Short mmCIF file of C-alpha atoms and ligand atoms in Angstrom, two decimals:
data_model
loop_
_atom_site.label_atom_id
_atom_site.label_comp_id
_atom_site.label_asym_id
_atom_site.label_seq_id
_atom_site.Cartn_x
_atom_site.Cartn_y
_atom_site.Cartn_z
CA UNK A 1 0.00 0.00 0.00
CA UNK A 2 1.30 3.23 -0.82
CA UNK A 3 0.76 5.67 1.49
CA UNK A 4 0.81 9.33 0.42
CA UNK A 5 1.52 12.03 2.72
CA UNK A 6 1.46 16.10 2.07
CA UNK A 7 2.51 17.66 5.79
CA UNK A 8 5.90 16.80 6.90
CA UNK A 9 4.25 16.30 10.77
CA UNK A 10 2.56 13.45 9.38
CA UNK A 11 5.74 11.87 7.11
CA UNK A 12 7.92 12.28 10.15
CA UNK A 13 5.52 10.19 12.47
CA UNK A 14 5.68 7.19 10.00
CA UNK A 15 9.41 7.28 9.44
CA UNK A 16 10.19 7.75 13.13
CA UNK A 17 8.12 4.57 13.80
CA UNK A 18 9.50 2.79 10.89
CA UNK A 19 13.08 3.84 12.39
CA UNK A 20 12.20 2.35 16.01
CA UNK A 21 11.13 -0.56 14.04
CA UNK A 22 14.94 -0.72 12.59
CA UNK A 23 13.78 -0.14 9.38
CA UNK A 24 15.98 0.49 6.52
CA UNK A 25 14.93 3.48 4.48
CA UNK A 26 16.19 4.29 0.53
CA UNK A 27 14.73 7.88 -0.97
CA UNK A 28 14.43 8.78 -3.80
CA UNK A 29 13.72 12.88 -4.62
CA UNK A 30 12.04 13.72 -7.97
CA UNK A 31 9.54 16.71 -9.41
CA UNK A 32 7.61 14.20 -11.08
CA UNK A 33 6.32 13.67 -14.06
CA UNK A 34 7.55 9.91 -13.61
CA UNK A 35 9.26 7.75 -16.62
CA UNK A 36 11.14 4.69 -16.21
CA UNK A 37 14.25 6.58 -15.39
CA UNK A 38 12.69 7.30 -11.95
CA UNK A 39 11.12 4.10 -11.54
CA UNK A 40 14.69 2.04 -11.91
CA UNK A 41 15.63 4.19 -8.63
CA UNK A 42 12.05 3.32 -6.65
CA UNK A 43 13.06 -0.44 -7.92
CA UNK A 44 16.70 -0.47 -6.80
CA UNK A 45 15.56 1.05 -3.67
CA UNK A 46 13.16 -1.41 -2.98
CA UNK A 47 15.49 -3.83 -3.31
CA UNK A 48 18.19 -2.70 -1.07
CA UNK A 49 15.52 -1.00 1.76
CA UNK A 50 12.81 -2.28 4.01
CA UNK A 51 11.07 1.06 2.99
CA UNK A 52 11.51 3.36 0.02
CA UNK A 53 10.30 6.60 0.05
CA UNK A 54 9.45 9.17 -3.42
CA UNK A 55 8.99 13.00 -3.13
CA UNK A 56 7.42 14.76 -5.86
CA UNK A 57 8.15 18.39 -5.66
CA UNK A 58 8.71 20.90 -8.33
CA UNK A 59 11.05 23.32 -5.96
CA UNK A 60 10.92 26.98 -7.67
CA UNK A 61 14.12 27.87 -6.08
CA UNK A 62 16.20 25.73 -8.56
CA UNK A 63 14.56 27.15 -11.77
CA UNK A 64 16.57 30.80 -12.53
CA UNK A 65 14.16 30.30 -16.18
CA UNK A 66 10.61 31.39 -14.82
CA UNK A 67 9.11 29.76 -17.93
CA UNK A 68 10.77 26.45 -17.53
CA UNK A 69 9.07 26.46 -13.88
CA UNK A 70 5.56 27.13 -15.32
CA UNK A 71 5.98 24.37 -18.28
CA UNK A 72 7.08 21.84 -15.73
CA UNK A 73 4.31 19.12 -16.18
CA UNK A 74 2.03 18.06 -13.57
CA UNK A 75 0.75 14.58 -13.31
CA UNK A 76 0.44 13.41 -10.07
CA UNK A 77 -2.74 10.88 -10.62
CA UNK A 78 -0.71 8.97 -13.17
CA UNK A 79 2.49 9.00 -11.03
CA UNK A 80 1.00 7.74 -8.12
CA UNK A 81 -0.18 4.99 -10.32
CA UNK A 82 3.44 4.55 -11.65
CA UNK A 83 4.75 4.24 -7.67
CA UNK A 84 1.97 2.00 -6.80
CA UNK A 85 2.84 -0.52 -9.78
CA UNK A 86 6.26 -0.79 -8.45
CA UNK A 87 5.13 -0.84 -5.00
CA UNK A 88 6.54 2.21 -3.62
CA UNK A 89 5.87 2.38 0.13
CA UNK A 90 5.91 6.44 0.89
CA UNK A 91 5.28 9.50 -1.83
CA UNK A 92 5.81 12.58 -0.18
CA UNK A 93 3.95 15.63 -2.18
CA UNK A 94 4.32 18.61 0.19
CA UNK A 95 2.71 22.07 -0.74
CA UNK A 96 5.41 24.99 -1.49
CA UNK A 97 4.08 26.78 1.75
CA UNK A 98 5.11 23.52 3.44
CA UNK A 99 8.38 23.54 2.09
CA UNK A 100 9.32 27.11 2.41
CA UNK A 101 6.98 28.62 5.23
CA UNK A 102 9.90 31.35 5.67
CA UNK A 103 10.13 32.15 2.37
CA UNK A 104 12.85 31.05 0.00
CA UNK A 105 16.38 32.49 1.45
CA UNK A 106 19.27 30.48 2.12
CA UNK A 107 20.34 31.05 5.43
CA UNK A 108 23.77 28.75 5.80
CA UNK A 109 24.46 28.92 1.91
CA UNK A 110 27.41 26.00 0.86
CA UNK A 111 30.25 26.68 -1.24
CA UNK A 112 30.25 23.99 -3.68
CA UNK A 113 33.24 26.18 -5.21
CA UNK A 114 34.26 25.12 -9.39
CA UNK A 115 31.82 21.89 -9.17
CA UNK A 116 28.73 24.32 -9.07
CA UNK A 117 30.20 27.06 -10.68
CA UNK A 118 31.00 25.48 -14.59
CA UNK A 119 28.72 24.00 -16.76
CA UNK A 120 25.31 24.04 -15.77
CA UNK A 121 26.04 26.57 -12.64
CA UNK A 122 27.43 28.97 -16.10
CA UNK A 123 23.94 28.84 -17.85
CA UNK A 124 21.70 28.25 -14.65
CA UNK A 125 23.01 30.60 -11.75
CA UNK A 126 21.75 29.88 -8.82
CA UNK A 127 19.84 26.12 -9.86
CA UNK A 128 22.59 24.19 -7.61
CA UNK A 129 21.67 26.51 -4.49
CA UNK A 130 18.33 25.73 -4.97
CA UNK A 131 18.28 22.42 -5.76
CA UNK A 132 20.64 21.88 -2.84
CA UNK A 133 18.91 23.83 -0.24
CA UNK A 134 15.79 21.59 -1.43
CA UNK A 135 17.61 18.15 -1.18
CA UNK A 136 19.13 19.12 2.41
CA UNK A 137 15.70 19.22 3.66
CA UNK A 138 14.43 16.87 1.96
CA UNK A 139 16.91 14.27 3.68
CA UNK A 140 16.21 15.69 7.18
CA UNK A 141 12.73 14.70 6.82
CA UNK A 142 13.66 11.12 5.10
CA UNK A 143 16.01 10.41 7.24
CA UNK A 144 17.68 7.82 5.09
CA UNK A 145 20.14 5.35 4.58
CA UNK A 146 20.47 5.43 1.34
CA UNK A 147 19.77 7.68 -1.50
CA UNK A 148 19.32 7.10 -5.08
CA UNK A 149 19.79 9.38 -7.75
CA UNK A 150 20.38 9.79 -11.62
CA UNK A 151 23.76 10.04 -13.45
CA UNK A 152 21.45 11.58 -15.83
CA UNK A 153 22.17 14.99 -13.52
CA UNK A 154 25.60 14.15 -13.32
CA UNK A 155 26.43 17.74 -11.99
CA UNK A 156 23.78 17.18 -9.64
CA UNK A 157 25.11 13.98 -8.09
CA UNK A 158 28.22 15.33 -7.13
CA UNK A 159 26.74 18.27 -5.37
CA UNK A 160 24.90 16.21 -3.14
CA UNK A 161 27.53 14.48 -2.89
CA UNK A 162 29.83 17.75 -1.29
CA UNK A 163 26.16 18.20 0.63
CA UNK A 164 26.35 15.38 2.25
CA UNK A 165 29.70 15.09 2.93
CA UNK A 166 29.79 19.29 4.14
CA UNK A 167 26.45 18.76 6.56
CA UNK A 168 27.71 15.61 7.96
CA UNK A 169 24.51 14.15 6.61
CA UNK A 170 24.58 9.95 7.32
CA UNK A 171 23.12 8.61 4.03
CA UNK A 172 24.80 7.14 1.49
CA UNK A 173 24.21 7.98 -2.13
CA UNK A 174 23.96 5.82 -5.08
CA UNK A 175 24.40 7.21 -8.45
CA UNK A 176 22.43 5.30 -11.02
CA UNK A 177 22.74 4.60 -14.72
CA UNK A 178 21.22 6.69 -17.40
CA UNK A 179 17.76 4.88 -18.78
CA UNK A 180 17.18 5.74 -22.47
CA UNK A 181 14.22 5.31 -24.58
CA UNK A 182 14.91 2.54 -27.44
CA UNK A 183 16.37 5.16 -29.55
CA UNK A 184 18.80 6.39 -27.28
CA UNK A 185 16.83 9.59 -26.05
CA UNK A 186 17.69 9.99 -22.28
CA UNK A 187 14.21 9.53 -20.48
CA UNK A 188 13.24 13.21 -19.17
CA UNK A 189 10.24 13.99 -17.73
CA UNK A 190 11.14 17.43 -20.04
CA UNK A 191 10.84 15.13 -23.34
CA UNK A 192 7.03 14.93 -23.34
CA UNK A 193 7.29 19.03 -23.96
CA UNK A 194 9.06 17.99 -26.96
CA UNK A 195 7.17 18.20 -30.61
CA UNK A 196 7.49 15.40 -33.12
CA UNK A 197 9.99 16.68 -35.12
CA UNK A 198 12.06 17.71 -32.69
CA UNK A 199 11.75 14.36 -30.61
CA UNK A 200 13.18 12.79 -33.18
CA UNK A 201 15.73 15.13 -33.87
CA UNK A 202 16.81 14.95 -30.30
CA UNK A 203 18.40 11.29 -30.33
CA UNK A 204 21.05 13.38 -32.06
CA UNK A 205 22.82 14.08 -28.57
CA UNK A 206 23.13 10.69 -27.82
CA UNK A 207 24.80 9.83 -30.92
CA UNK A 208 27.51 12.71 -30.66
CA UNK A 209 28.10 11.54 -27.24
CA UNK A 210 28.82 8.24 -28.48
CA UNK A 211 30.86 9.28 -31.61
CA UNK A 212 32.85 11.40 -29.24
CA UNK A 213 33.49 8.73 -26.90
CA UNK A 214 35.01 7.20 -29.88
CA UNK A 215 37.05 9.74 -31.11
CA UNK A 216 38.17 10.08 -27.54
CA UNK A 217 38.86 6.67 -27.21
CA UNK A 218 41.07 6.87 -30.73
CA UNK A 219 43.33 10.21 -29.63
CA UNK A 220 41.29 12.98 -31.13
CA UNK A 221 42.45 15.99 -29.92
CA UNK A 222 39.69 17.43 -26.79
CA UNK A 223 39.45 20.94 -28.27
CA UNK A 224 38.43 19.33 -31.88
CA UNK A 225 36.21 16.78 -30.41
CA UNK A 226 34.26 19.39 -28.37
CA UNK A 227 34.34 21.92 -31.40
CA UNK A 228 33.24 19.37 -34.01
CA UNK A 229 30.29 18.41 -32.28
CA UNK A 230 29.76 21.86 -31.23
CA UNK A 231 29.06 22.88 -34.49
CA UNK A 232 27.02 20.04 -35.43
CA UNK A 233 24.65 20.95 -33.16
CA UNK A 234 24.26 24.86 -33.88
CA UNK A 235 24.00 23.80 -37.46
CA UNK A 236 20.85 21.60 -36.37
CA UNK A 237 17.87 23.53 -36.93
CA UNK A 238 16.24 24.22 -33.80
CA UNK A 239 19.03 23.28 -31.92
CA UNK A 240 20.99 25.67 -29.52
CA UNK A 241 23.79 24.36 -27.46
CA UNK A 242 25.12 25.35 -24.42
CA UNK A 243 28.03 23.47 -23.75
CA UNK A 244 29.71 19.82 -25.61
CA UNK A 245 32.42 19.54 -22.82
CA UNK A 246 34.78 16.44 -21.83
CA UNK A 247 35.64 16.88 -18.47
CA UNK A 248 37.61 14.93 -15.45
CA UNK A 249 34.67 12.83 -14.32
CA UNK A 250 35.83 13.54 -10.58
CA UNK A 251 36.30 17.02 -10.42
CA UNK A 252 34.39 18.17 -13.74
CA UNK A 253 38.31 20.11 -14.17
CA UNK A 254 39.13 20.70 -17.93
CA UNK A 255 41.10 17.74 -19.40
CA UNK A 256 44.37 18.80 -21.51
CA UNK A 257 45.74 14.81 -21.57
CA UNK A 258 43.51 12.25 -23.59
CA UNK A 259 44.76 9.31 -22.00
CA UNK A 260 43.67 10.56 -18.35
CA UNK A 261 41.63 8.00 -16.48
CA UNK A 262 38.04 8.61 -15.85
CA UNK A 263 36.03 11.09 -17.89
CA UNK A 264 33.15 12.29 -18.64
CA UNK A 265 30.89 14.05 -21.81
CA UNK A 266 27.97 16.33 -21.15
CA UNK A 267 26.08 18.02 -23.34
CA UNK A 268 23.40 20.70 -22.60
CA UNK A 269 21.36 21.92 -25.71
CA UNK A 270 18.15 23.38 -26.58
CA UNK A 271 16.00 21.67 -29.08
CA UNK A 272 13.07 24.07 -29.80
CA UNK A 273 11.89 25.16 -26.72
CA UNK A 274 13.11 22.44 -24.29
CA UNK A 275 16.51 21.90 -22.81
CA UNK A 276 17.86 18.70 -22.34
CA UNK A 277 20.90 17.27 -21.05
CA UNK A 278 22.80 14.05 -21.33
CA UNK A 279 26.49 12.47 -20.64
CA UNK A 280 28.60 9.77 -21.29
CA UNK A 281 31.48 8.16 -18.79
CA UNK A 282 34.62 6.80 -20.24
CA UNK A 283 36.32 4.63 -17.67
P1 LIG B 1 13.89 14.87 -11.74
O1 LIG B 1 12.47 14.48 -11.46
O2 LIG B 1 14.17 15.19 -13.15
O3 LIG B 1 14.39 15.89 -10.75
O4 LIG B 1 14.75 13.56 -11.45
C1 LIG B 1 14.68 12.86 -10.23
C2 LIG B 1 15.79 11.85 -10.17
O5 LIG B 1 15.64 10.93 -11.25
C3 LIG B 1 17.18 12.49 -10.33
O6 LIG B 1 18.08 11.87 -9.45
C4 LIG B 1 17.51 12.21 -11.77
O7 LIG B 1 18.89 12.16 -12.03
C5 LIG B 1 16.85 10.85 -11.97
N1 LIG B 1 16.61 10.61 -13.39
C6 LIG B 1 16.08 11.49 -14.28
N2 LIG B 1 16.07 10.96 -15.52
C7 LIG B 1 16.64 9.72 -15.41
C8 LIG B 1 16.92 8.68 -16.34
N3 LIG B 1 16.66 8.81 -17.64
N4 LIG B 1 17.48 7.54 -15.87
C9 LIG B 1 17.77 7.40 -14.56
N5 LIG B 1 17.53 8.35 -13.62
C10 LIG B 1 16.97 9.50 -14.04
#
């Protein structure tokens, strides 16, 4: 039975006596709009936790693109059908007032330094404050063992990450893989905003991520791998991009030597109206 909860008063009562009950818990934090993507998390969760808890909260604090915030879709009747076919135990839909009943300022702001400052912290100031001031209380109220979240929002991971790690926060987080729809498209709750010419045209970042894993993988130069499909996608009509970057996957630094260990590819782009971002790890 899934049991759905809006006040945290009445959240916190279940998970305290789940807690005295020695309960494992696994969360897993989304705004919705559920796809399989999500669902792989609920299901790993389950699997690893005596109870798995979902939020669903669009937090405005992480969107610096007003429009974005009002576009994000809304279906909470057919997500709570997704989390009920996967057995979900807990979904946790709080009200904005609930969230934020003193308003939206950061009072103990964290420094997540370079890691929040390039790439998506370039062309969304502010998101990772948001999203991290939403996340931090968001685990105070789950109270859980273990987290799961995308390496879809690879940026994302590793801030909560430094979160955790700063706030002394004991919960351990597990980043899980990327699910794509059959054609490569990284699942996105954004993709349904996507028309049918441009959903086709989007399986194009997935296929420059894996071409430039290859070239990678063969010597290419960085620079010309980053530039080549750089172009490629402002000469896509539609398409804007924001950044085609191979990057340390540990510290997101710049890579000047090809044959460094782990990296990683991200892409951020705008296909019509709709942003969407994907990335690749080379081990
Ligand atoms: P969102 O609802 O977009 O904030 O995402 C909630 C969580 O689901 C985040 O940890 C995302 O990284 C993760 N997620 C989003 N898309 C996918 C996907 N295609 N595969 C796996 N996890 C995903």
């Amino acid at each position: 039975m899934l049991y759905i909860y809006k006040h945290i008063k009445d959240i916190d009562n279940h998970i305290v006596n789940a807690k005295k009950m020695g309960k494992t818990i696994g969360f897993v934090p989304t705004m919705g709009a559920l796809h399989d993507g999500h669902l792989s998390l609920i299901k790993k969760s389950k699997k690893e936790n005596d109870l798995t808890i979902c939020s669903i909260f669009v937090n405005p604090t992480q969107f610096n693109n007003k429009k974005d915030f009002e576009k994000y879709p809304l279906t909470l009747a057919a997500d709570i059908e997704k989390l009920n076919s996967v057995k979900c135990d807990i979904v946790f839909t709080p009200s904005v007032a609930e969230m934020y009943p003193d308003g939206y300022t950061i009072k103990d702001k964290i420094d997540f330094g370079f890691t929040a400052a390039t790439l998506e912290g370039e062309f969304r100031p502010g998101h990772f404050d948001g999203m991290a001031q939403i996340v931090e209380k968001l685990l105070l109220i789950a109270k859980a063992d273990n987290l799961y979240m995308g390496q879809k929002d690879y940026q994302q991971a590793m801030i909560c990450q430094a979160l955790i790690k700063k706030r002394k926060i004991k919960t351990k987080l597990y980043v899980c893989h990327i699910k794509r729809e059959t054609d490569g498209l990284a699942m996105s709750s954004r993709n349904v905003r996507l028309n049918t010419s441009h959903r086709e045209a989007a399986t194009l970042l997935y296929k420059l991520l894996k071409k430039a894993k290859k070239q990678l993988q063969s010597g290419k130069p960085i620079p010309e791998i980053e530039n080549e499909q750089t172009e490629i996608l402002t000469n896509t009509p539609d398409f804007k991009p924001e950044y085609f970057a191979v990057r340390d996957a540990e510290t997101l630094d710049k890579i000047s030597d090809n044959h460094q260990k782990s990296k990683v590819i991200l892409v951020a782009c705008w296909v019509g109206e709709v942003r969407l971002i994907d990335n690749i790890i080379i081990d």
